mmCIF file of N, CA and C in Angstrom:
data_model
loop_
_atom_site.group_PDB
_atom_site.id
_atom_site.type_symbol
_atom_site.label_atom_id
_atom_site.label_comp_id
_atom_site.label_asym_id
_atom_site.label_seq_id
_atom_site.Cartn_x
_atom_site.Cartn_y
_atom_site.Cartn_z
ATOM 1 N N UNK X 985 113.437 41.215 137.436
ATOM 2 C CA UNK X 985 114.357 41.415 136.982
ATOM 3 C C UNK X 985 115.718 42.021 137.497
ATOM 4 N N UNK X 986 116.426 41.502 136.432
ATOM 5 C CA UNK X 986 117.958 41.740 136.869
ATOM 6 C C UNK X 986 118.369 43.660 137.113
ATOM 7 N N UNK X 987 118.707 44.071 138.200
ATOM 8 C CA UNK X 987 118.821 45.656 137.373
ATOM 9 C C UNK X 987 119.974 45.598 136.664
ATOM 10 N N UNK X 988 120.074 46.441 136.131
ATOM 11 C CA UNK X 988 120.750 47.333 135.274
ATOM 12 C C UNK X 988 121.997 48.186 136.105
ATOM 13 N N UNK X 989 121.252 49.021 136.618
ATOM 14 C CA UNK X 989 122.030 50.112 137.194
ATOM 15 C C UNK X 989 122.958 49.381 138.555
ATOM 16 N N UNK X 990 124.095 50.045 138.723
ATOM 17 C CA UNK X 990 125.209 49.495 139.452
ATOM 18 C C UNK X 990 125.939 50.795 140.024
ATOM 19 N N UNK X 991 126.111 51.046 141.527
ATOM 20 C CA UNK X 991 126.497 52.264 141.968
ATOM 21 C C UNK X 991 127.760 52.620 141.830
ATOM 22 N N UNK X 992 128.476 53.319 141.976
ATOM 23 C CA UNK X 992 129.680 53.398 141.652
ATOM 24 C C UNK X 992 130.638 53.602 143.067
ATOM 25 N N UNK X 993 131.574 52.588 142.723
ATOM 26 C CA UNK X 993 132.347 52.142 143.880
ATOM 27 C C UNK X 993 133.663 52.100 143.103
ATOM 28 N N UNK X 994 134.698 52.148 144.397
ATOM 29 C CA UNK X 994 136.196 52.180 143.503
ATOM 30 C C UNK X 994 137.064 51.233 144.438
ATOM 31 N N UNK X 995 138.189 50.723 144.136
ATOM 32 C CA UNK X 995 139.222 49.874 144.671
ATOM 33 C C UNK X 995 139.835 50.811 145.402
ATOM 34 N N UNK X 996 140.348 50.477 146.898
ATOM 35 C CA UNK X 996 141.220 50.990 147.469
ATOM 36 C C UNK X 996 142.274 50.305 148.216
ATOM 37 N N UNK X 997 143.163 50.907 148.466
ATOM 38 C CA UNK X 997 144.198 50.156 149.284
ATOM 39 C C UNK X 997 143.341 50.224 151.139
ATOM 40 N N UNK X 998 143.061 49.015 151.623
ATOM 41 C CA UNK X 998 142.383 48.619 152.891
ATOM 42 C C UNK X 998 143.456 48.347 153.780
ATOM 43 N N UNK X 999 142.981 48.447 155.194
ATOM 44 C CA UNK X 999 144.250 47.997 156.430
ATOM 45 C C UNK X 999 144.245 46.303 155.946
ATOM 46 N N UNK X 1000 143.079 45.772 155.157
ATOM 47 C CA UNK X 1000 143.953 44.201 155.060
ATOM 48 C C UNK X 1000 144.065 43.976 153.637
ATOM 49 N N UNK X 1001 144.640 44.876 152.330
ATOM 50 C CA UNK X 1001 144.339 44.777 151.239
ATOM 51 C C UNK X 1001 143.880 45.513 150.080
ATOM 52 N N UNK X 1002 143.393 45.010 149.225
ATOM 53 C CA UNK X 1002 142.301 45.815 148.346
ATOM 54 C C UNK X 1002 140.717 45.731 148.798
ATOM 55 N N UNK X 1003 140.155 47.052 149.305
ATOM 56 C CA UNK X 1003 138.845 47.184 149.300
ATOM 57 C C UNK X 1003 138.049 47.864 148.633
ATOM 58 N N UNK X 1004 136.524 47.931 148.504
ATOM 59 C CA UNK X 1004 136.162 48.585 147.750
ATOM 60 C C UNK X 1004 135.135 49.535 148.607
ATOM 61 N N UNK X 1005 135.047 50.972 148.092
ATOM 62 C CA UNK X 1005 134.478 51.863 149.233
ATOM 63 C C UNK X 1005 133.358 52.598 148.099
ATOM 64 N N UNK X 1006 132.183 52.846 148.980
ATOM 65 C CA UNK X 1006 131.541 53.765 147.962
ATOM 66 C C UNK X 1006 131.842 55.152 147.418
ATOM 67 N N UNK X 1007 131.509 55.772 146.375
ATOM 68 C CA UNK X 1007 131.980 57.302 145.611
ATOM 69 C C UNK X 1007 130.792 57.891 145.947
ATOM 70 N N UNK X 1008 129.506 57.596 146.079
ATOM 71 C CA UNK X 1008 128.634 58.156 146.374
ATOM 72 C C UNK X 1008 127.416 57.260 147.403
ATOM 73 N N UNK X 1009 126.336 57.997 148.106
ATOM 74 C CA UNK X 1009 125.811 56.994 148.956
ATOM 75 C C UNK X 1009 125.194 56.067 148.327
ATOM 76 N N UNK X 1010 125.210 54.857 148.790
ATOM 77 C CA UNK X 1010 124.560 53.495 148.147
ATOM 78 C C UNK X 1010 123.508 53.293 150.006
ATOM 79 N N UNK X 1011 122.145 53.384 148.917
ATOM 80 C CA UNK X 1011 121.133 53.438 149.804
ATOM 81 C C UNK X 1011 120.663 51.842 150.199
ATOM 82 N N UNK X 1012 120.024 51.217 151.351
ATOM 83 C CA UNK X 1012 119.442 50.135 151.758
ATOM 84 C C UNK X 1012 118.960 49.803 150.252
ATOM 85 N N UNK X 1013 119.153 48.035 149.826
ATOM 86 C CA UNK X 1013 118.652 47.511 148.665
ATOM 87 C C UNK X 1013 119.590 48.018 147.419
ATOM 88 N N UNK X 1014 120.028 48.925 147.266
ATOM 89 C CA UNK X 1014 120.472 49.431 145.979
ATOM 90 C C UNK X 1014 121.673 48.459 145.485
ATOM 91 N N UNK X 1015 122.074 48.137 144.129
ATOM 92 C CA UNK X 1015 122.932 47.267 143.587
ATOM 93 C C UNK X 1015 124.239 47.880 144.260
ATOM 94 N N UNK X 1016 125.181 47.114 144.753
ATOM 95 C CA UNK X 1016 126.467 47.726 144.457
ATOM 96 C C UNK X 1016 127.705 47.147 143.329
ATOM 97 N N UNK X 1017 127.325 46.004 143.087
ATOM 98 C CA UNK X 1017 128.379 45.033 142.083
ATOM 99 C C UNK X 1017 127.402 43.856 141.906
ATOM 100 N N UNK X 1018 127.510 43.523 140.238
ATOM 101 C CA UNK X 1018 127.359 42.033 140.282
ATOM 102 C C UNK X 1018 129.114 41.020 140.753
ATOM 103 N N UNK X 1019 128.151 39.778 141.045
ATOM 104 C CA UNK X 1019 129.696 39.138 141.607
ATOM 105 C C UNK X 1019 129.733 38.165 140.629
ATOM 106 N N UNK X 1020 130.715 38.239 139.533
ATOM 107 C CA UNK X 1020 130.957 37.255 138.384
ATOM 108 C C UNK X 1020 132.326 36.521 138.241
ATOM 109 N N UNK X 1021 132.564 35.831 137.741
ATOM 110 C CA UNK X 1021 133.423 34.587 137.447
ATOM 111 C C UNK X 1021 133.493 33.449 136.804
ATOM 112 N N UNK X 1022 133.883 32.511 136.951
ATOM 113 C CA UNK X 1022 133.780 31.155 136.268
ATOM 114 C C UNK X 1022 132.667 30.229 136.816
ATOM 115 N N UNK X 1023 131.878 30.100 135.998
ATOM 116 C CA UNK X 1023 130.618 29.218 137.000
ATOM 117 C C UNK X 1023 131.071 27.489 136.560
ATOM 118 N N UNK X 1024 131.247 26.894 137.900
ATOM 119 C CA UNK X 1024 131.822 25.616 137.994
ATOM 120 C C UNK X 1024 131.457 24.875 138.850
ATOM 121 N N UNK X 1025 131.081 23.627 139.011
ATOM 122 C CA UNK X 1025 130.763 22.496 139.876
ATOM 123 C C UNK X 1025 131.776 21.954 140.833
ATOM 124 N N UNK X 1026 132.947 22.215 140.834
ATOM 125 C CA UNK X 1026 134.459 21.740 141.133
ATOM 126 C C UNK X 1026 133.819 22.169 143.002
ATOM 127 N N UNK X 1027 133.511 21.107 143.593
ATOM 128 C CA UNK X 1027 133.307 21.149 145.228
ATOM 129 C C UNK X 1027 134.654 21.934 145.945
ATOM 130 N N UNK X 1028 134.536 22.938 146.582
ATOM 131 C CA UNK X 1028 135.150 23.767 146.747
ATOM 132 C C UNK X 1028 135.350 23.208 148.545
ATOM 133 N N UNK X 1029 134.376 22.804 148.942
ATOM 134 C CA UNK X 1029 134.430 22.476 150.347
ATOM 135 C C UNK X 1029 135.429 21.289 150.563
ATOM 136 N N UNK X 1030 135.506 20.485 149.860
ATOM 137 C CA UNK X 1030 136.322 19.566 149.832
ATOM 138 C C UNK X 1030 137.965 19.722 149.359
ATOM 139 N N UNK X 1031 138.459 20.622 148.567
ATOM 140 C CA UNK X 1031 139.743 21.070 148.399
ATOM 141 C C UNK X 1031 140.174 21.554 149.796
ATOM 142 N N UNK X 1032 141.350 21.034 149.452
ATOM 143 C CA UNK X 1032 142.571 21.793 150.304
ATOM 144 C C UNK X 1032 142.995 22.979 150.415
ATOM 145 N N UNK X 1033 142.999 23.421 148.898
ATOM 146 C CA UNK X 1033 143.397 25.101 148.977
ATOM 147 C C UNK X 1033 142.524 25.476 149.277
ATOM 148 N N UNK X 1034 143.112 26.785 149.567
ATOM 149 C CA UNK X 1034 142.564 28.218 149.914
ATOM 150 C C UNK X 1034 141.749 29.049 149.026
ATOM 151 N N UNK X 1035 140.892 29.189 148.720
ATOM 152 C CA UNK X 1035 139.798 29.842 147.871
ATOM 153 C C UNK X 1035 139.094 30.749 148.393
ATOM 154 N N UNK X 1036 139.801 32.243 147.888
ATOM 155 C CA UNK X 1036 139.178 33.437 148.487
ATOM 156 C C UNK X 1036 138.124 34.026 147.626
ATOM 157 N N UNK X 1037 138.080 33.589 146.585
ATOM 158 C CA UNK X 1037 137.136 34.313 145.663
ATOM 159 C C UNK X 1037 135.975 33.593 145.311
ATOM 160 N N UNK X 1038 135.423 32.526 145.972
ATOM 161 C CA UNK X 1038 134.202 31.946 145.490
ATOM 162 C C UNK X 1038 132.950 31.955 146.532
ATOM 163 N N UNK X 1039 131.650 31.808 145.460
ATOM 164 C CA UNK X 1039 130.692 32.195 146.280
ATOM 165 C C UNK X 1039 130.273 30.687 145.679
ATOM 166 N N UNK X 1040 129.082 30.208 146.813
ATOM 167 C CA UNK X 1040 128.322 28.844 146.390
ATOM 168 C C UNK X 1040 126.718 29.045 146.050
ATOM 169 N N UNK X 1041 126.401 28.513 145.161
ATOM 170 C CA UNK X 1041 125.097 28.719 144.895
ATOM 171 C C UNK X 1041 124.178 27.703 144.930
ATOM 172 N N UNK X 1042 123.448 27.754 145.104
ATOM 173 C CA UNK X 1042 122.568 26.399 145.207
ATOM 174 C C UNK X 1042 121.585 26.241 143.545
ATOM 175 N N UNK X 1043 122.172 25.005 143.164
ATOM 176 C CA UNK X 1043 121.091 24.727 141.743
ATOM 177 C C UNK X 1043 120.388 24.143 142.212
ATOM 178 N N UNK X 1044 118.848 24.620 141.628
ATOM 179 C CA UNK X 1044 117.688 23.989 142.164
ATOM 180 C C UNK X 1044 117.046 23.409 140.363
ATOM 181 N N UNK X 1045 116.276 22.506 140.876
ATOM 182 C CA UNK X 1045 115.431 21.954 139.078
ATOM 183 C C UNK X 1045 113.729 21.648 140.363
ATOM 184 N N UNK X 1046 113.115 22.303 139.987
ATOM 185 C CA UNK X 1046 111.831 21.980 140.133
ATOM 186 C C UNK X 1046 111.645 22.229 141.367
ATOM 187 N N UNK X 1047 112.029 23.457 142.053
ATOM 188 C CA UNK X 1047 112.394 23.723 143.079
ATOM 189 C C UNK X 1047 113.263 23.527 144.415
ATOM 190 N N UNK X 1048 113.724 21.936 144.225
ATOM 191 C CA UNK X 1048 114.565 21.457 145.060
ATOM 192 C C UNK X 1048 116.224 21.248 144.685
ATOM 193 N N UNK X 1049 116.938 21.790 145.859
ATOM 194 C CA UNK X 1049 118.239 22.248 145.533
ATOM 195 C C UNK X 1049 118.706 20.513 144.666
ATOM 196 N N UNK X 1050 119.494 20.746 143.502
ATOM 197 C CA UNK X 1050 120.037 19.487 142.886
ATOM 198 C C UNK X 1050 121.314 19.243 143.280
ATOM 199 N N UNK X 1051 122.294 20.338 142.745
ATOM 200 C CA UNK X 1051 123.696 20.538 143.265
ATOM 201 C C UNK X 1051 124.340 21.704 143.344
ATOM 202 N N UNK X 1052 125.324 21.742 143.907
ATOM 203 C CA UNK X 1052 125.770 22.965 143.985
ATOM 204 C C UNK X 1052 126.797 23.329 143.120
ATOM 205 N N UNK X 1053 126.904 24.697 142.708
ATOM 206 C CA UNK X 1053 127.592 25.754 141.426
ATOM 207 C C UNK X 1053 128.353 26.342 142.433
ATOM 208 N N UNK X 1054 129.673 26.811 141.625
ATOM 209 C CA UNK X 1054 130.179 27.689 142.544
ATOM 210 C C UNK X 1054 130.313 28.933 141.689
ATOM 211 N N UNK X 1055 130.727 30.444 142.121
ATOM 212 C CA UNK X 1055 130.948 30.986 141.007
ATOM 213 C C UNK X 1055 132.454 31.500 141.638
ATOM 214 N N UNK X 1056 133.539 31.096 140.749
ATOM 215 C CA UNK X 1056 135.015 31.535 140.932
ATOM 216 C C UNK X 1056 135.253 32.837 140.569
ATOM 217 N N UNK X 1057 135.793 33.904 141.330
ATOM 218 C CA UNK X 1057 136.007 34.460 140.729
ATOM 219 C C UNK X 1057 137.805 35.241 140.894
ATOM 220 N N UNK X 1058 138.440 34.502 141.141
ATOM 221 C CA UNK X 1058 139.811 34.339 141.598
ATOM 222 C C UNK X 1058 140.485 35.097 140.217
ATOM 223 N N UNK X 1059 140.594 34.633 139.271
ATOM 224 C CA UNK X 1059 140.906 34.840 137.924
ATOM 225 C C UNK X 1059 140.123 36.094 137.267
ATOM 226 N N UNK X 1060 139.173 35.886 137.286
ATOM 227 C CA UNK X 1060 138.268 36.851 136.302
ATOM 228 C C UNK X 1060 137.202 37.408 137.155
ATOM 229 N N UNK X 1061 136.535 38.369 137.228
ATOM 230 C CA UNK X 1061 135.257 38.871 137.989
ATOM 231 C C UNK X 1061 135.218 40.642 137.855
ATOM 232 N N UNK X 1062 134.390 40.830 138.902
ATOM 233 C CA UNK X 1062 134.215 42.377 139.079
ATOM 234 C C UNK X 1062 134.954 42.874 140.215
ATOM 235 N N UNK X 1063 134.525 43.740 140.533
ATOM 236 C CA UNK X 1063 135.271 44.860 141.809
ATOM 237 C C UNK X 1063 134.560 44.084 142.972
ATOM 238 N N UNK X 1064 133.510 43.155 143.030
ATOM 239 C CA UNK X 1064 132.580 42.623 143.857
ATOM 240 C C UNK X 1064 133.745 41.760 144.708
ATOM 241 N N UNK X 1065 134.791 41.129 143.774
ATOM 242 C CA UNK X 1065 135.595 40.232 144.784
ATOM 243 C C UNK X 1065 136.263 40.779 145.474
ATOM 244 N N UNK X 1066 136.290 41.799 145.800
ATOM 245 C CA UNK X 1066 137.395 42.905 146.678
ATOM 246 C C UNK X 1066 136.461 43.335 147.944
ATOM 247 N N UNK X 1067 135.246 43.066 148.158
ATOM 248 C CA UNK X 1067 134.599 42.963 149.095
ATOM 249 C C UNK X 1067 135.083 42.366 150.238
ATOM 250 N N UNK X 1068 135.573 43.352 151.411
ATOM 251 C CA UNK X 1068 136.344 42.390 152.424
ATOM 252 C C UNK X 1068 135.303 42.051 153.420
ATOM 253 N N UNK X 1069 135.658 41.058 154.088
ATOM 254 C CA UNK X 1069 134.751 40.512 155.230
ATOM 255 C C UNK X 1069 134.868 41.268 156.327
ATOM 256 N N UNK X 1070 133.341 41.318 156.727
ATOM 257 C CA UNK X 1070 133.286 42.241 158.406
ATOM 258 C C UNK X 1070 131.777 41.230 158.654
ATOM 259 N N UNK X 1071 132.243 41.397 160.161
ATOM 260 C CA UNK X 1071 131.586 40.190 161.275
ATOM 261 C C UNK X 1071 130.207 41.185 160.950
ATOM 262 N N UNK X 1072 129.955 42.513 160.900
ATOM 263 C CA UNK X 1072 129.155 43.705 161.080
ATOM 264 C C UNK X 1072 128.662 43.894 159.608
ATOM 265 N N UNK X 1073 128.836 43.357 158.368
ATOM 266 C CA UNK X 1073 128.345 43.520 157.395
ATOM 267 C C UNK X 1073 127.575 44.514 156.623
ATOM 268 N N UNK X 1074 127.542 45.321 155.612
ATOM 269 C CA UNK X 1074 126.677 46.971 155.358
ATOM 270 C C UNK X 1074 126.294 46.104 153.974
ATOM 271 N N UNK X 1075 126.935 45.012 153.164
ATOM 272 C CA UNK X 1075 125.900 44.450 152.117
ATOM 273 C C UNK X 1075 125.690 42.959 152.243
ATOM 274 N N UNK X 1076 125.082 41.935 151.362
ATOM 275 C CA UNK X 1076 124.789 40.627 151.480
ATOM 276 C C UNK X 1076 124.832 40.206 149.548
ATOM 277 N N UNK X 1077 125.184 39.142 149.553
ATOM 278 C CA UNK X 1077 124.876 38.433 148.692
ATOM 279 C C UNK X 1077 123.473 37.989 148.038
ATOM 280 N N UNK X 1078 123.222 38.278 146.584
ATOM 281 C CA UNK X 1078 121.554 38.340 146.692
ATOM 282 C C UNK X 1078 121.600 37.305 145.512
ATOM 283 N N UNK X 1079 121.333 35.994 145.306
ATOM 284 C CA UNK X 1079 120.810 35.006 144.415
ATOM 285 C C UNK X 1079 119.387 35.453 143.730
ATOM 286 N N UNK X 1080 119.665 36.442 142.540
ATOM 287 C CA UNK X 1080 118.463 36.661 141.460
ATOM 288 C C UNK X 1080 118.687 35.868 140.138
ATOM 289 N N UNK X 1081 117.075 35.224 139.854
ATOM 290 C CA UNK X 1081 116.955 34.513 138.669
ATOM 291 C C UNK X 1081 115.738 35.611 137.671
ATOM 292 N N UNK X 1082 116.873 34.855 136.526
ATOM 293 C CA UNK X 1082 116.007 36.191 135.373
ATOM 294 C C UNK X 1082 115.864 35.116 134.026
ATOM 295 N N UNK X 1083 114.460 34.329 134.419
ATOM 296 C CA UNK X 1083 114.547 33.492 133.076
ATOM 297 C C UNK X 1083 114.857 32.079 133.782
ATOM 298 N N UNK X 1084 115.837 31.410 133.154
ATOM 299 C CA UNK X 1084 116.731 30.461 133.057
ATOM 300 C C UNK X 1084 118.259 30.770 133.769
ATOM 301 N N UNK X 1085 118.483 32.048 134.230
ATOM 302 C CA UNK X 1085 119.769 32.874 134.290
ATOM 303 C C UNK X 1085 119.735 32.917 135.505
ATOM 304 N N UNK X 1086 120.738 32.505 136.636
ATOM 305 C CA UNK X 1086 120.886 33.256 137.904
ATOM 306 C C UNK X 1086 122.201 33.988 137.801
ATOM 307 N N UNK X 1087 121.734 35.199 138.888
ATOM 308 C CA UNK X 1087 122.892 36.619 138.810
ATOM 309 C C UNK X 1087 123.178 36.299 140.368
ATOM 310 N N UNK X 1088 124.385 37.036 140.778
ATOM 311 C CA UNK X 1088 124.264 37.288 142.350
ATOM 312 C C UNK X 1088 125.220 38.598 142.190
ATOM 313 N N UNK X 1089 124.357 39.197 142.823
ATOM 314 C CA UNK X 1089 124.208 40.624 143.070
ATOM 315 C C UNK X 1089 124.729 41.327 144.549
ATOM 316 N N UNK X 1090 125.662 41.887 144.826
ATOM 317 C CA UNK X 1090 126.232 42.279 146.397
ATOM 318 C C UNK X 1090 124.891 43.987 146.121
ATOM 319 N N UNK X 1091 124.140 43.502 147.518
ATOM 320 C CA UNK X 1091 123.255 44.661 147.596
ATOM 321 C C UNK X 1091 123.791 44.989 148.801
ATOM 322 N N UNK X 1092 123.160 46.566 149.102
ATOM 323 C CA UNK X 1092 123.515 46.872 150.144
ATOM 324 C C UNK X 1092 122.352 46.776 151.176
ATOM 325 N N UNK X 1093 122.536 46.518 152.506
ATOM 326 C CA UNK X 1093 121.640 46.045 153.416
ATOM 327 C C UNK X 1093 121.527 47.517 154.652
ATOM 328 N N UNK X 1094 122.718 48.788 154.702
ATOM 329 C CA UNK X 1094 122.814 49.409 155.238
ATOM 330 C C UNK X 1094 122.698 50.528 154.430
ATOM 331 N N UNK X 1095 122.532 51.883 154.672
ATOM 332 C CA UNK X 1095 123.164 53.002 153.945
ATOM 333 C C UNK X 1095 124.821 52.995 154.055
ATOM 334 N N UNK X 1096 125.295 52.968 153.091
ATOM 335 C CA UNK X 1096 126.436 53.198 153.177
ATOM 336 C C UNK X 1096 126.986 54.970 152.206
ATOM 337 N N UNK X 1097 127.475 55.238 153.052
ATOM 338 C CA UNK X 1097 128.198 56.562 152.765
ATOM 339 C C UNK X 1097 129.390 56.354 151.940
ATOM 340 N N UNK X 1098 129.425 57.885 151.085
ATOM 341 C CA UNK X 1098 130.777 58.202 150.282
ATOM 342 C C UNK X 1098 132.038 57.917 150.868
ATOM 343 N N UNK X 1099 132.338 57.383 151.006
ATOM 344 C CA UNK X 1099 133.751 56.899 151.283
ATOM 345 C C UNK X 1099 134.423 56.336 152.590
ATOM 346 N N UNK X 1100 133.186 55.078 152.305
ATOM 347 C CA UNK X 1100 132.774 53.758 153.378
ATOM 348 C C UNK X 1100 132.662 52.621 152.749
ATOM 349 N N UNK X 1101 133.702 51.660 153.536
ATOM 350 C CA UNK X 1101 133.936 50.381 152.538
ATOM 351 C C UNK X 1101 132.948 49.632 152.798
ATOM 352 N N UNK X 1102 132.833 48.872 152.097
ATOM 353 C CA UNK X 1102 131.459 47.966 151.518
ATOM 354 C C UNK X 1102 131.953 46.847 152.122
ATOM 355 N N UNK X 1103 131.473 46.027 153.066
ATOM 356 C CA UNK X 1103 131.928 44.730 153.436
ATOM 357 C C UNK X 1103 130.799 43.740 153.405
ATOM 358 N N UNK X 1104 131.040 42.599 153.701
ATOM 359 C CA UNK X 1104 129.786 41.519 153.504
ATOM 360 C C UNK X 1104 130.284 40.168 154.652
ATOM 361 N N UNK X 1105 129.527 39.238 155.248
ATOM 362 C CA UNK X 1105 129.701 38.437 156.247
ATOM 363 C C UNK X 1105 130.174 36.862 154.776
ATOM 364 N N UNK X 1106 131.240 36.627 154.654
ATOM 365 C CA UNK X 1106 131.570 35.406 154.390
ATOM 366 C C UNK X 1106 131.298 33.976 155.021
ATOM 367 N N UNK X 1107 131.063 34.279 156.062
ATOM 368 C CA UNK X 1107 131.130 33.175 156.996
ATOM 369 C C UNK X 1107 131.997 32.634 157.677
ATOM 370 N N UNK X 1108 131.824 31.725 158.273
ATOM 371 C CA UNK X 1108 133.376 30.656 158.977
ATOM 372 C C UNK X 1108 134.002 29.710 157.736
ATOM 373 N N UNK X 1109 133.311 29.588 157.258
ATOM 374 C CA UNK X 1109 134.023 28.549 156.105
ATOM 375 C C UNK X 1109 135.364 28.429 155.233
ATOM 376 N N UNK X 1110 135.346 30.012 155.008
ATOM 377 C CA UNK X 1110 136.629 30.230 153.991
ATOM 378 C C UNK X 1110 137.935 30.428 154.451
ATOM 379 N N UNK X 1111 137.540 31.313 155.510
ATOM 380 C CA UNK X 1111 138.907 31.652 155.999
ATOM 381 C C UNK X 1111 138.802 32.640 157.635
ATOM 382 N N UNK X 1112 139.717 32.766 158.472
ATOM 383 C CA UNK X 1112 139.334 33.116 159.439
ATOM 384 C C UNK X 1112 139.519 35.058 159.556
ATOM 385 N N UNK X 1113 138.322 35.409 160.557
ATOM 386 C CA UNK X 1113 137.996 36.624 160.188
ATOM 387 C C UNK X 1113 138.998 37.355 160.565
ATOM 388 N N UNK X 1114 139.233 38.839 160.154
ATOM 389 C CA UNK X 1114 140.334 39.609 160.865
ATOM 390 C C UNK X 1114 139.628 41.361 160.586
ATOM 391 N N UNK X 1115 138.439 41.015 160.459
ATOM 392 C CA UNK X 1115 137.482 42.278 160.510
ATOM 393 C C UNK X 1115 137.660 43.533 161.619
ATOM 394 N N UNK X 1116 138.027 43.114 162.857
ATOM 395 C CA UNK X 1116 138.581 44.115 163.970
ATOM 396 C C UNK X 1116 137.286 45.005 164.632
ATOM 397 N N UNK X 1117 136.041 44.644 164.189
ATOM 398 C CA UNK X 1117 134.908 44.624 164.390
ATOM 399 C C UNK X 1117 134.557 44.668 166.059
ATOM 400 N N UNK X 1118 134.069 45.478 166.700
ATOM 401 C CA UNK X 1118 133.308 45.006 168.433
ATOM 402 C C UNK X 1118 132.721 43.959 168.332
ATOM 403 N N UNK X 1119 131.933 43.029 167.100
ATOM 404 C CA UNK X 1119 131.651 42.040 167.209
ATOM 405 C C UNK X 1119 131.764 40.835 166.612
ATOM 406 N N UNK X 1120 133.464 41.012 166.315
ATOM 407 C CA UNK X 1120 133.760 40.018 165.645
ATOM 408 C C UNK X 1120 134.233 38.836 166.339
ATOM 409 N N UNK X 1121 133.265 37.870 165.021
ATOM 410 C CA UNK X 1121 133.508 36.557 165.726
ATOM 411 C C UNK X 1121 134.828 35.641 166.076
ATOM 412 N N UNK X 1122 135.839 35.959 166.019
ATOM 413 C CA UNK X 1122 137.084 35.546 166.148
ATOM 414 C C UNK X 1122 137.284 36.245 167.897
ATOM 415 N N UNK X 1123 137.151 37.185 167.754
ATOM 416 C CA UNK X 1123 137.401 37.994 169.153
ATOM 417 C C UNK X 1123 136.284 37.248 170.509
ATOM 418 N N UNK X 1124 134.969 36.871 170.336
ATOM 419 C CA UNK X 1124 134.223 36.627 171.017
ATOM 420 C C UNK X 1124 134.609 35.052 170.909
ATOM 421 N N UNK X 1125 135.128 34.290 169.998
ATOM 422 C CA UNK X 1125 135.241 32.705 170.569
ATOM 423 C C UNK X 1125 136.796 32.838 171.015
ATOM 424 N N UNK X 1126 137.378 33.382 170.798
ATOM 425 C CA UNK X 1126 138.941 33.235 171.384
ATOM 426 C C UNK X 1126 139.266 33.844 172.398
#
């Protein structure tokens, strides 16, 4: 079942642009926000343009990966699209299925105290890392 309760978060001016932070403590496993946008099958991996608000889904038919679908939240979406990258994230994207519908939720993987920024690891595909954490992959690689 898809959770209806989404915890209080707010947008704020972070060091690298707009960010999302907790208003109240978010516990491990709690839903921070749904990730919504336009559902498309456009292959962003082959697109030369930078797409900072895209999340890839695995479309499945009878348990096998059929093709890739993407949620593009650049022009339309929730506060989840403003969650910044970190190599030491405190949230993750979770695909949830309800009947035939697929939803992507941002879930807390660590306790996030009030006032603390919510972050997620976007991986290496979309853009360079600028998280400034002690374990930043750019620092380790460079």
